[in-house]
mmCIF file of C-alpha atoms in Angstrom:
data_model
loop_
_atom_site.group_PDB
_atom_site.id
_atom_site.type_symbol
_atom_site.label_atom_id
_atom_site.label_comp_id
_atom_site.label_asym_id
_atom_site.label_seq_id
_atom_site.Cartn_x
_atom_site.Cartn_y
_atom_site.Cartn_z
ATOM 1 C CA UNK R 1452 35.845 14.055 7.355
ATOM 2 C CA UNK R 1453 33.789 10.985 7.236
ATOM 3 C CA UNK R 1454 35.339 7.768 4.778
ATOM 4 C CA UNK R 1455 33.280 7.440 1.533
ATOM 5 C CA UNK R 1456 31.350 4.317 3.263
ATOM 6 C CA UNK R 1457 29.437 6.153 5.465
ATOM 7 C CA UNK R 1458 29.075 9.040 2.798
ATOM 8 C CA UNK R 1459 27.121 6.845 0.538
ATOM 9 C CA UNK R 1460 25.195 4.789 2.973
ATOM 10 C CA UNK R 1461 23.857 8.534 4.244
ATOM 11 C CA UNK R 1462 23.093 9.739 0.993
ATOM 12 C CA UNK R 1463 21.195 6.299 0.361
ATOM 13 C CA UNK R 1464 19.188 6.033 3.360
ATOM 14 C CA UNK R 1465 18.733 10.109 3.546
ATOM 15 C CA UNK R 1466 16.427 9.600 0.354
ATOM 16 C CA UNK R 1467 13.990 7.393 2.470
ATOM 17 C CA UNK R 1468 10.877 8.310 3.876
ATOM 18 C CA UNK R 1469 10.923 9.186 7.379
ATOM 19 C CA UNK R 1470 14.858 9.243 7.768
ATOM 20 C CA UNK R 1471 16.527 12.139 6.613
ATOM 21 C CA UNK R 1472 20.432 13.182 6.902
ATOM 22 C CA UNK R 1473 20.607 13.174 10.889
ATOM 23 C CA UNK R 1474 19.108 9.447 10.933
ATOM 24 C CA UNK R 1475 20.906 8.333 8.429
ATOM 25 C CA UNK R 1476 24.302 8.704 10.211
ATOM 26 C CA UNK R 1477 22.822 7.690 13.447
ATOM 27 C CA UNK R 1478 21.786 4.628 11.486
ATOM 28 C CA UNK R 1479 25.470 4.607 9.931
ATOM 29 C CA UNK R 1480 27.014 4.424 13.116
ATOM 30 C CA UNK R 1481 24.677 1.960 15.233
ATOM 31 C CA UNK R 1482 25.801 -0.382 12.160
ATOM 32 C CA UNK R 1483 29.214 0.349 12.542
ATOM 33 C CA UNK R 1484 29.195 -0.146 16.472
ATOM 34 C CA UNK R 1485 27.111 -3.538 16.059
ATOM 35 C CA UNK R 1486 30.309 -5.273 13.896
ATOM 36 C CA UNK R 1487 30.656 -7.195 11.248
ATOM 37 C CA UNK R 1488 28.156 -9.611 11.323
ATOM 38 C CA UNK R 1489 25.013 -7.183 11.889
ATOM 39 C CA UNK R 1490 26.670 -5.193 9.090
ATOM 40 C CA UNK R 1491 26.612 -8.699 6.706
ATOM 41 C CA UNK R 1492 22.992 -9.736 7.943
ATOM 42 C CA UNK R 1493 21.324 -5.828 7.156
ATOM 43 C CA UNK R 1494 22.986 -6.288 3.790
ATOM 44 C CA UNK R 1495 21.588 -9.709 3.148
ATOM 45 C CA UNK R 1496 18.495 -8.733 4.218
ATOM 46 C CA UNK R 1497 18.076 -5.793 1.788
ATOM 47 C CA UNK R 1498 19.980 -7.372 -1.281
ATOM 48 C CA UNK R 1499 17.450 -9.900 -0.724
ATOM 49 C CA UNK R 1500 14.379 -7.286 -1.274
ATOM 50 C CA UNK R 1501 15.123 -7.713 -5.222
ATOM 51 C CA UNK R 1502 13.637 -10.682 -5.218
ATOM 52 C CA UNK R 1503 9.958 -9.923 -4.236
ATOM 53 C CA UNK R 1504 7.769 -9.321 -6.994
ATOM 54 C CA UNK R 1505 4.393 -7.229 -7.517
ATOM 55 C CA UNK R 1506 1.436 -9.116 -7.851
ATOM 56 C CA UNK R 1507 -0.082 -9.113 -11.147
ATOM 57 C CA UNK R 1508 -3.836 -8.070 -9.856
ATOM 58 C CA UNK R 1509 -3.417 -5.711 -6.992
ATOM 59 C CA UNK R 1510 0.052 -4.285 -7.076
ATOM 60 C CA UNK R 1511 0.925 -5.610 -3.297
ATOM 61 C CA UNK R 1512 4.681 -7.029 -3.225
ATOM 62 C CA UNK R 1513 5.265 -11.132 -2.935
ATOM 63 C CA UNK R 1514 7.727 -13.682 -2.648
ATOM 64 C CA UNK R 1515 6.892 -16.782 -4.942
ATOM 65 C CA UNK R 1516 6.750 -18.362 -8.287
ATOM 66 C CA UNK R 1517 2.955 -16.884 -9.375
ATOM 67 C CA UNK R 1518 1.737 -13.791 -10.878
ATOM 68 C CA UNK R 1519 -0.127 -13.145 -8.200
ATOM 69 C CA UNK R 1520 -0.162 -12.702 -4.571
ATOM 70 C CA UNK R 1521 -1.145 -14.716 -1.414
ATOM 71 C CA UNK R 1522 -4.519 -12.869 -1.174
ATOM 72 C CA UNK R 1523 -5.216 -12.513 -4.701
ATOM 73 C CA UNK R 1524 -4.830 -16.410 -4.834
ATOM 74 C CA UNK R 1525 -6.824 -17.522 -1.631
ATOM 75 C CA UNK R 1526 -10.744 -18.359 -2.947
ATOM 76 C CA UNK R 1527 -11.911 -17.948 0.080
ATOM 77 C CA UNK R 1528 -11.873 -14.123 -0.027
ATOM 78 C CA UNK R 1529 -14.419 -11.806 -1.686
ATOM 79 C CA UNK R 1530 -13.684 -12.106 -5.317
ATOM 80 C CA UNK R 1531 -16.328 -8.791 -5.794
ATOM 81 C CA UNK R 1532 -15.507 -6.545 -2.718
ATOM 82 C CA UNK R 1533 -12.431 -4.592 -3.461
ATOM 83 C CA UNK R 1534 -10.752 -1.735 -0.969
ATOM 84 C CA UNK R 1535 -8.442 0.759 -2.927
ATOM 85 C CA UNK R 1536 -5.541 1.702 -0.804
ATOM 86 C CA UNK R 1537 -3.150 3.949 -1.157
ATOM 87 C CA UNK R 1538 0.168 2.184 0.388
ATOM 88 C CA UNK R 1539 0.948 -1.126 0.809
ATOM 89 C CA UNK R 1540 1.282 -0.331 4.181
ATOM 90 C CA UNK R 1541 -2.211 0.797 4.278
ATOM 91 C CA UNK R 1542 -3.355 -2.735 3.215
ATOM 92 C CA UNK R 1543 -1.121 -3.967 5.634
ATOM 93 C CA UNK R 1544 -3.105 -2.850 8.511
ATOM 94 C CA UNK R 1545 -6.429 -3.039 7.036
ATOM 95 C CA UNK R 1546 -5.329 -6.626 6.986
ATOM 96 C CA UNK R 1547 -4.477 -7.058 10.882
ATOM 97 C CA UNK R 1548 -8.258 -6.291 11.751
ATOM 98 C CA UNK R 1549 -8.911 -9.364 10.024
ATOM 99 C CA UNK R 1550 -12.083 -7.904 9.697
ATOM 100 C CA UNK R 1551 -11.571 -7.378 5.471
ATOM 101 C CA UNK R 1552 -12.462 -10.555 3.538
ATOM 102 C CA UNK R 1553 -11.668 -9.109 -0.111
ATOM 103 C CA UNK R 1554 -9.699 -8.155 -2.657
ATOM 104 C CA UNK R 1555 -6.746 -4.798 -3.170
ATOM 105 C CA UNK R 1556 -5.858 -2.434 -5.393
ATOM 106 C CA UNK R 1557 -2.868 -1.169 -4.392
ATOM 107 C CA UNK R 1558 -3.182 2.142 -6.394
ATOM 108 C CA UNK R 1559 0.322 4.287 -5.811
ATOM 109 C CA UNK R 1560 1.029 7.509 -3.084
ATOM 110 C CA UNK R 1561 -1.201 10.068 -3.649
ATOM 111 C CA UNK R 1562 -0.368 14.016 -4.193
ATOM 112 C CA UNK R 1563 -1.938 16.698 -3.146
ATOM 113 C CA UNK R 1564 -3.164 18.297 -6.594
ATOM 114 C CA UNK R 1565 -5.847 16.019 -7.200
ATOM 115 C CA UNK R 1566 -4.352 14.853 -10.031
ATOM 116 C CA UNK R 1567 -3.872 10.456 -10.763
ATOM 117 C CA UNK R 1568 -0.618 9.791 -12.154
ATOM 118 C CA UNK R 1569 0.231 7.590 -15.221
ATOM 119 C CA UNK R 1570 0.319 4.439 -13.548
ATOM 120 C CA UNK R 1571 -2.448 5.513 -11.280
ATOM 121 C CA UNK R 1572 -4.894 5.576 -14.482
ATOM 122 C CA UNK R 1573 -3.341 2.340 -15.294
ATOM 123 C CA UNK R 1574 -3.879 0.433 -12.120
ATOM 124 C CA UNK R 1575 -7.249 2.075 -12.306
ATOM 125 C CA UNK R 1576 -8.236 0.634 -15.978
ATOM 126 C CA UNK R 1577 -6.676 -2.475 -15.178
ATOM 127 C CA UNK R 1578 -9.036 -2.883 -12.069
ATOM 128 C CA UNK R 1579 -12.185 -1.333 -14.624
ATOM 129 C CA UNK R 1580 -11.163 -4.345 -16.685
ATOM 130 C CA UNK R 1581 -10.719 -7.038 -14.149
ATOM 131 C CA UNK R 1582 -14.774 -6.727 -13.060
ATOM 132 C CA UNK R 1583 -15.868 -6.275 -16.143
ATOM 133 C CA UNK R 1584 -14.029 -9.415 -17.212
ATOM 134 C CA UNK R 1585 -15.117 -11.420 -14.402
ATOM 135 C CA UNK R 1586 -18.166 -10.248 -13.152
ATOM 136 C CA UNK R 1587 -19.459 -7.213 -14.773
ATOM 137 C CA UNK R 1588 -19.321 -4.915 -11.986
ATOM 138 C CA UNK R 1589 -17.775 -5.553 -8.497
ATOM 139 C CA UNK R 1590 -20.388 -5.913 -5.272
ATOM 140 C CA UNK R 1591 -18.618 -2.981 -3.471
ATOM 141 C CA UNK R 1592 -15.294 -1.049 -4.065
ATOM 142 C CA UNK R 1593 -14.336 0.737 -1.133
ATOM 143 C CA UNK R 1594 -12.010 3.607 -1.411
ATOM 144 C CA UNK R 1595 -9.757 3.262 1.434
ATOM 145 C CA UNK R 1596 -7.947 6.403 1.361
ATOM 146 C CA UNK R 1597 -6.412 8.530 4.448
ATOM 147 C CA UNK R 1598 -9.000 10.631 5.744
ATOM 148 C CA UNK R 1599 -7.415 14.338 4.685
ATOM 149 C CA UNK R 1600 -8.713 17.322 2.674
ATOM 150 C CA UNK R 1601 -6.456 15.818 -0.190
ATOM 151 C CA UNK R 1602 -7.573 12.148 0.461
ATOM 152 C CA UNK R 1603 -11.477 12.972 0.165
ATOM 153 C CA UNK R 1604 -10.299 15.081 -2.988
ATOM 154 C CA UNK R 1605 -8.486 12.298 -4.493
ATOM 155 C CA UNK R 1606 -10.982 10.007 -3.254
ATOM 156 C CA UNK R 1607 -13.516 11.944 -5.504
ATOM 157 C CA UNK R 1608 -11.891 11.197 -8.521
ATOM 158 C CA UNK R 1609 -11.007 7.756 -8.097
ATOM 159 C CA UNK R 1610 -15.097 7.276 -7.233
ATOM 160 C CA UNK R 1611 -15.839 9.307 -10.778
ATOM 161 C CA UNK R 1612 -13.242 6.912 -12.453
ATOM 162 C CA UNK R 1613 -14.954 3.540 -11.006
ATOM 163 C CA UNK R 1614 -18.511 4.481 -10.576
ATOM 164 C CA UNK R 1615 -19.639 2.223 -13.302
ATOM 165 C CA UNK R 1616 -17.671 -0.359 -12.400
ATOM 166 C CA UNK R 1617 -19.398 -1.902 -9.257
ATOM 167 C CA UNK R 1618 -22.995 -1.617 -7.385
ATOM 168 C CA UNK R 1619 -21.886 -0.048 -4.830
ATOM 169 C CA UNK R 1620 -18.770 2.528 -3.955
ATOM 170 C CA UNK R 1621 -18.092 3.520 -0.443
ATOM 171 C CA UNK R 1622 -15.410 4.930 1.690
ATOM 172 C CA UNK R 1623 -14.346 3.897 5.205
ATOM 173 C CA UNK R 1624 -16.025 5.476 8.073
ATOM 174 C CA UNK R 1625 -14.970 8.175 9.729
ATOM 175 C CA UNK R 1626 -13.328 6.187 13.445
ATOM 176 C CA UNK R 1627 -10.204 7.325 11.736
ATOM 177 C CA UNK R 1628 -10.303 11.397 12.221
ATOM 178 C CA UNK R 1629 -9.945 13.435 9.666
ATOM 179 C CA UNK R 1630 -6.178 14.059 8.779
ATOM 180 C CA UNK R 1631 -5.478 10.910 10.316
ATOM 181 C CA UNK R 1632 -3.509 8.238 8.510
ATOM 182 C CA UNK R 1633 -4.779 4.746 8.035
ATOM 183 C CA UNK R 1634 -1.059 3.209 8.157
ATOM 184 C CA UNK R 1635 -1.148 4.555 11.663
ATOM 185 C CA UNK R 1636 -4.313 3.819 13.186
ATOM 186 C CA UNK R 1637 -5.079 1.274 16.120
ATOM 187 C CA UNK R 1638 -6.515 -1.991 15.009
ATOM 188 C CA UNK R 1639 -9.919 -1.600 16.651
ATOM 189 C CA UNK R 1640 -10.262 2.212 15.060
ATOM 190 C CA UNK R 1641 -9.189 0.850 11.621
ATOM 191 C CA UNK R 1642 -11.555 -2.070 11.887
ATOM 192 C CA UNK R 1643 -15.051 0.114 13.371
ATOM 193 C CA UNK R 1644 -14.153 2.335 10.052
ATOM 194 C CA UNK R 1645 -14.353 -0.535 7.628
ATOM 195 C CA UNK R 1646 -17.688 -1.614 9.738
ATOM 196 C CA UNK R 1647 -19.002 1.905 9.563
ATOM 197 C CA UNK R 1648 -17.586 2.111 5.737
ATOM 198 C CA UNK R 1649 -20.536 4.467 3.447
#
């Protein structure tokens, strides 16, 4: 019933977090209904998503000729305070509080065995690596993980992996309740929890 377009652009965007098969047609159609030239500048805008790279140190996504990132490059920022996150959209609203003047480790979605993942253990030895290389151990990793049964389980382990790799490991405080995601919290709650980090 439906042309193979809008069959493939459903099955594409089904696959996506937070869309599904319903949204994915509504999202089908709104293109449709906006013409041509909406159609042309959504395309442009994701065919140009291949060009971003990951940065080098923390994982986060760039545009630009470097190996690393805009924070990883700026000097100004806390060389030895690191927050592990869990999402790039996690560091993306840990950094509108502007109240976080270090590094990232970007370290991958977490699942709910308790269990890291092969390039989870990599990001982690990489980051083991990094303060040992330049400073021996790291002032203060936080672990800035969502605060859920999982998250403080996963949390755990990632603690157990680093804990002889800086002076000090905390976790944020608890403004964000428990089950609540940090991707979705309020600026000021997001900022009192890395104030009230332990």
């Amino acid at each position: 019933m439906l042309p193979e377009p809008i069959k493939k652009f459903i099955e594409i965007f089904a696959d996506l977090p937070g869309i599904g098969v319903r949204q994915a047609t509504r999202l089908a159609f709104k293109l449709i209904n906006s013409g041509k030239n909406k159609i042309d500048e959504t395309a442009e805008a994701i065919a140009d998503l291949k060009y971003l790279k990951i940065c080098s140190q923390c994982f986060f996504v760039y545009a630009g000729q470097d190996n690393l990132c805009e924070i990883c490059r700026d000097k100004n920022r806390r060389q030895d305070t690191i927050a592990i996150v869990e999402k790039e959209t996690d560091l993306i609203s840990l950094e509108r509080t502007k109240k976080f003047k270090g590094r990232y480790l970007v370290l991958g979605e977490l699942t709910k065995t308790g269990i890291l993942d092969t390039i989870q253990k990599l990001r982690l030895n990489h980051l083991k690596d990094l303060v040992k290389k330049q400073f021996g151990e790291a002032e203060e990793i936080i672990i800035a993980i969502n605060p859920t049964t999982y998250g403080d389980l996963n949390a755990s382990i990632i603690t157990k992996e680093l804990y002889d790799s800086a002076k000090k490991i905390t976790r944020l405080g608890r403004g964000i309740p428990t089950g609540g995601e940090i991707e979705f919290a309020d600026d000021e709650t997001l900022g009192s929890a890395l104030e009230r980090r332990n």
